[in-house]
XYZ file of C-alpha atoms in Angstrom:
228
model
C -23.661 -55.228 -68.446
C -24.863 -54.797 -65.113
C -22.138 -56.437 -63.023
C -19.918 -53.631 -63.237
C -18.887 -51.897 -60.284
C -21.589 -49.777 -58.735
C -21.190 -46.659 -60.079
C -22.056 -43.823 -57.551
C -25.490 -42.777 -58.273
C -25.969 -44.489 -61.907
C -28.573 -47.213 -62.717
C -27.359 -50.496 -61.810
C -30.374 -52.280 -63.618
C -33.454 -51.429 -65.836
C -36.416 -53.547 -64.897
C -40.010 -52.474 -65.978
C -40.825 -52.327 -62.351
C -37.186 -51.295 -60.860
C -34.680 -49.673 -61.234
C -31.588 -50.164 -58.548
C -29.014 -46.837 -57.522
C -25.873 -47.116 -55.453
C -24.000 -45.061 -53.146
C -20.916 -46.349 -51.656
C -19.415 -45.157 -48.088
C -15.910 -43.924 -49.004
C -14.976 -44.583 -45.689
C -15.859 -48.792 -45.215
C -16.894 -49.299 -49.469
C -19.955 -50.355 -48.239
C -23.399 -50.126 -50.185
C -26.466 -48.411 -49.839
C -28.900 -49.093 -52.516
C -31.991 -47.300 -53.182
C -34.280 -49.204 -55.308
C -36.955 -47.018 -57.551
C -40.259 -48.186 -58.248
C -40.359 -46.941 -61.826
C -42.970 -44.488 -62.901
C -43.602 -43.204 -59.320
C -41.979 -40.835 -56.408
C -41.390 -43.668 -54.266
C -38.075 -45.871 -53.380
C -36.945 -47.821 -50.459
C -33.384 -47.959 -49.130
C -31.372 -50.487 -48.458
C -27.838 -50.505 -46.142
C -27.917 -46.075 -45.666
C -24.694 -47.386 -44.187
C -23.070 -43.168 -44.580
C -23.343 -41.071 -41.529
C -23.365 -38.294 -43.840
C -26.281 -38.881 -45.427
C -25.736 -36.224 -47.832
C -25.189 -39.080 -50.574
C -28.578 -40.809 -50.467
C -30.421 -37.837 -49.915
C -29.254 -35.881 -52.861
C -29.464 -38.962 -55.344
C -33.413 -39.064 -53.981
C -33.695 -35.634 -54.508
C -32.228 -36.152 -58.308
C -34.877 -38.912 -58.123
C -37.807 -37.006 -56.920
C -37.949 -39.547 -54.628
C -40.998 -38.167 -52.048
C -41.534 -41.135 -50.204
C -39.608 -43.947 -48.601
C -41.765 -46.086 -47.529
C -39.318 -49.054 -45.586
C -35.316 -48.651 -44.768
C -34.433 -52.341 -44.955
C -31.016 -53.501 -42.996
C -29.412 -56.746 -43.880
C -27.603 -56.814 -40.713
C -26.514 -54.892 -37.821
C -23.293 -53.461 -38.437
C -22.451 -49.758 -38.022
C -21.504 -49.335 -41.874
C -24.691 -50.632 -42.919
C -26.705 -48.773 -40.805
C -25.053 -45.451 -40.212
C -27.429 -43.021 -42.149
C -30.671 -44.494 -41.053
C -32.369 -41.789 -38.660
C -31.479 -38.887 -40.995
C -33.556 -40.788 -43.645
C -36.248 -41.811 -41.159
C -36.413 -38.117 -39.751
C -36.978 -36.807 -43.379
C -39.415 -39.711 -45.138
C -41.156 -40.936 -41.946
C -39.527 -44.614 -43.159
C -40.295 -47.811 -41.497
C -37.060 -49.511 -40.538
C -36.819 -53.246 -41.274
C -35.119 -55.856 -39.880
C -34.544 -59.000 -38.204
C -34.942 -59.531 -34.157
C -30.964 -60.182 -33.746
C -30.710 -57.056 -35.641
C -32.996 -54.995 -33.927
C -31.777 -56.465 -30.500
C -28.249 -54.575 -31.896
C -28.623 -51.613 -33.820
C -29.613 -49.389 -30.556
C -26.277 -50.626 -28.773
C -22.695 -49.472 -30.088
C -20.872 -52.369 -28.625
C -23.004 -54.749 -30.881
C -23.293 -52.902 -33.875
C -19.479 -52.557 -33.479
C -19.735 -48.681 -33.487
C -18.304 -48.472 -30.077
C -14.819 -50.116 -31.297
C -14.128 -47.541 -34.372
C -13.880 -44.278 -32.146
C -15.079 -45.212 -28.523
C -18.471 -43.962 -28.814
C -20.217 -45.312 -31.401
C -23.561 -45.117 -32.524
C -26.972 -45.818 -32.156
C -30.194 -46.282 -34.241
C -33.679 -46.328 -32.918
C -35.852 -48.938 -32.526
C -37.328 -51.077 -35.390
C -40.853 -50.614 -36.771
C -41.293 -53.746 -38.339
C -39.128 -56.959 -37.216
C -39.585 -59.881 -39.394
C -39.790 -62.571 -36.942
C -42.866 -60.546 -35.506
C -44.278 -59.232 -38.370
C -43.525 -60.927 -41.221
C -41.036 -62.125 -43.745
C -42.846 -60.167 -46.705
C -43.600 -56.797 -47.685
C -45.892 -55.142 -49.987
C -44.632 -52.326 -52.411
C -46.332 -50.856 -55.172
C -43.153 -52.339 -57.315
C -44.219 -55.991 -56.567
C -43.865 -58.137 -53.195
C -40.620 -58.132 -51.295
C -39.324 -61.097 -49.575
C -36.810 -61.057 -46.753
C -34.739 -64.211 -46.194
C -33.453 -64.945 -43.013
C -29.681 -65.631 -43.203
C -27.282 -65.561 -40.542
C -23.577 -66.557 -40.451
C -21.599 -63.386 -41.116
C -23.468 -61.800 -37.976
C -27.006 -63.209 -36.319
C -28.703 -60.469 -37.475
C -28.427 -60.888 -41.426
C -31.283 -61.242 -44.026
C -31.467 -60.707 -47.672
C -34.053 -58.811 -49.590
C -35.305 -60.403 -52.893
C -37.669 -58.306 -55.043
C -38.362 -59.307 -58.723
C -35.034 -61.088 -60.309
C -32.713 -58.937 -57.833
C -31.112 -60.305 -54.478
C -29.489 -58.060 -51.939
C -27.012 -60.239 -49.842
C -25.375 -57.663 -47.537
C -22.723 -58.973 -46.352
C -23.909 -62.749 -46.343
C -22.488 -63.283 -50.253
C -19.786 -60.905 -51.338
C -19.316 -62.512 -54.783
C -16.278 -64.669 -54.992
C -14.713 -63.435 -51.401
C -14.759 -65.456 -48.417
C -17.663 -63.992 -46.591
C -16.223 -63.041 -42.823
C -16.853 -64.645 -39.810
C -14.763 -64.199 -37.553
C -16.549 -60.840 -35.787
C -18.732 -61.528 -32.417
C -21.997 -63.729 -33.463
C -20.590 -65.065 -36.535
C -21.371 -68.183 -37.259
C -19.277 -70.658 -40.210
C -21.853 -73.482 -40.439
C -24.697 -71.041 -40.341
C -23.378 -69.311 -42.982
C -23.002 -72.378 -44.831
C -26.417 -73.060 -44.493
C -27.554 -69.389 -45.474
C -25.539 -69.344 -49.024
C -26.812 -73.481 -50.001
C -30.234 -71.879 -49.262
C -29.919 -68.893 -51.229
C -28.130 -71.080 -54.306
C -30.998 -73.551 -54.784
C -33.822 -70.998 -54.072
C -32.790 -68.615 -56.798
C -31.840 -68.905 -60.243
C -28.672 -68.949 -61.676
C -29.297 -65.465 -63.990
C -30.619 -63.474 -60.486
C -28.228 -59.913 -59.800
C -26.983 -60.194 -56.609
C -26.376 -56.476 -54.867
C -23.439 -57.256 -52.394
C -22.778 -55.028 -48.996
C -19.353 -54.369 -50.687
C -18.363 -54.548 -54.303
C -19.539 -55.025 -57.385
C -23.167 -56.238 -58.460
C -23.038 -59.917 -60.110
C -24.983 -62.937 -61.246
C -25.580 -65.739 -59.115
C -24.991 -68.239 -61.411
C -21.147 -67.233 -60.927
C -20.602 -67.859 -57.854
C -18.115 -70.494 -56.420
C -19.219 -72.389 -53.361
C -15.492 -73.305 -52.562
C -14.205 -70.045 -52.963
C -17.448 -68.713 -50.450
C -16.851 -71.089 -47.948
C -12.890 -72.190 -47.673
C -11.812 -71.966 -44.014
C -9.991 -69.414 -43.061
């Protein structure tokens, strides 16, 4: 089935149009996905969240991956967003995002880089902000929608593309999704995850920022949302 755990580098899915890889940061479990329009050299990346890019770059080079069109980021947090310019230096990648996000991922105290060793990080600006330029994208593997949803940080979107949802770290199965770090926001959230349960249907794989891929349908508002 495909809500086993991500393993590294295997096909999560098989989709005439897709097929969805995942690497996972040993050092925060976090998720990159790269997402393989079938039948072609081209993916796009979601969450290269690894400074050490080495992951993602070797699993699109056992991919013949040539081109990488868009990076998406769900939010602006430094494990999500780590590996970004190594990719963009190689592919020539257009990084997407929301404003909030953008507004972030160029300063380490607000991508929360700064508080891990002092220093921090820093990615360059975005080349397409949704707010500015749209809230779709066209791929040769079908249209991609980005969702605005904020509550874990004010940065966060999702990225739908055929049956397959990536939440970051907005829906993280049946874990309370944090928000308790700077900009979160508990009634946003709220908002966010009743908008992304009655959009989408019940069988739609949901790629999580951390964890294991699952189906919508079993998701449990309560458990989502108790207070902390």
């Amino acid at each position: 089935s495909s809500a086993t755990h991500p393993a590294e580098g295997t096909s999560l899915t098989e989709h005439p149009q897709l097929q969805v890889f995942c690497e996972v940061t040993p050092a925060f479990s976090s998720c990159a996905y790269v997402v393989l329009a079938s039948g072609t050299n081209e993916a796009m990346v979601i969450d290269p969240g690894n400074p050490v890019t080495d992951g993602v770059m070797n699993l699109l080079e056992r991919l013949q991956v040539r081109q990488v069109p868009y990076i998406i980021l769900t939010h602006e947090h430094f494990d999500h967003i780590a590996g970004v310019e190594p990719l963009r230096e190689r592919f020539g990648s257009r990084l997407v995002c929301s404003q909030s996000c953008a507004e972030a991922i160029g300063n380490p105290k607000s991508n929360m880089s700064f508080y891990k060793d002092g220093k921090g990080m820093a990615c360059g600006p975005a080349d397409w902000i949704c707010e500015r330029d749209g809230w779709k994208l066209r791929w040769s593997a079908g249209s991609i929608q980005l969702i605005p949803t904020p509550g874990h940080s004010p940065g966060g979107l999702c990225v739908a593309i055929a049956a397959h949802l990536f939440t970051g770290d907005t829906l993280l199965g049946n874990r309370r999704t944090p928000t308790h770090l700077p900009g979160g926001d508990a009634d946003a959230l709220r908002q966010s995850l009743n908008l992304l349960l009655n959009y989408f249907d019940s069988k739609t794989l949901v790629y999580p920022g951390h964890g294991s891929c699952f189906a919508l349908g079993e998701i449990d508002l309560r458990k989502v949302l108790r207070p902390r």
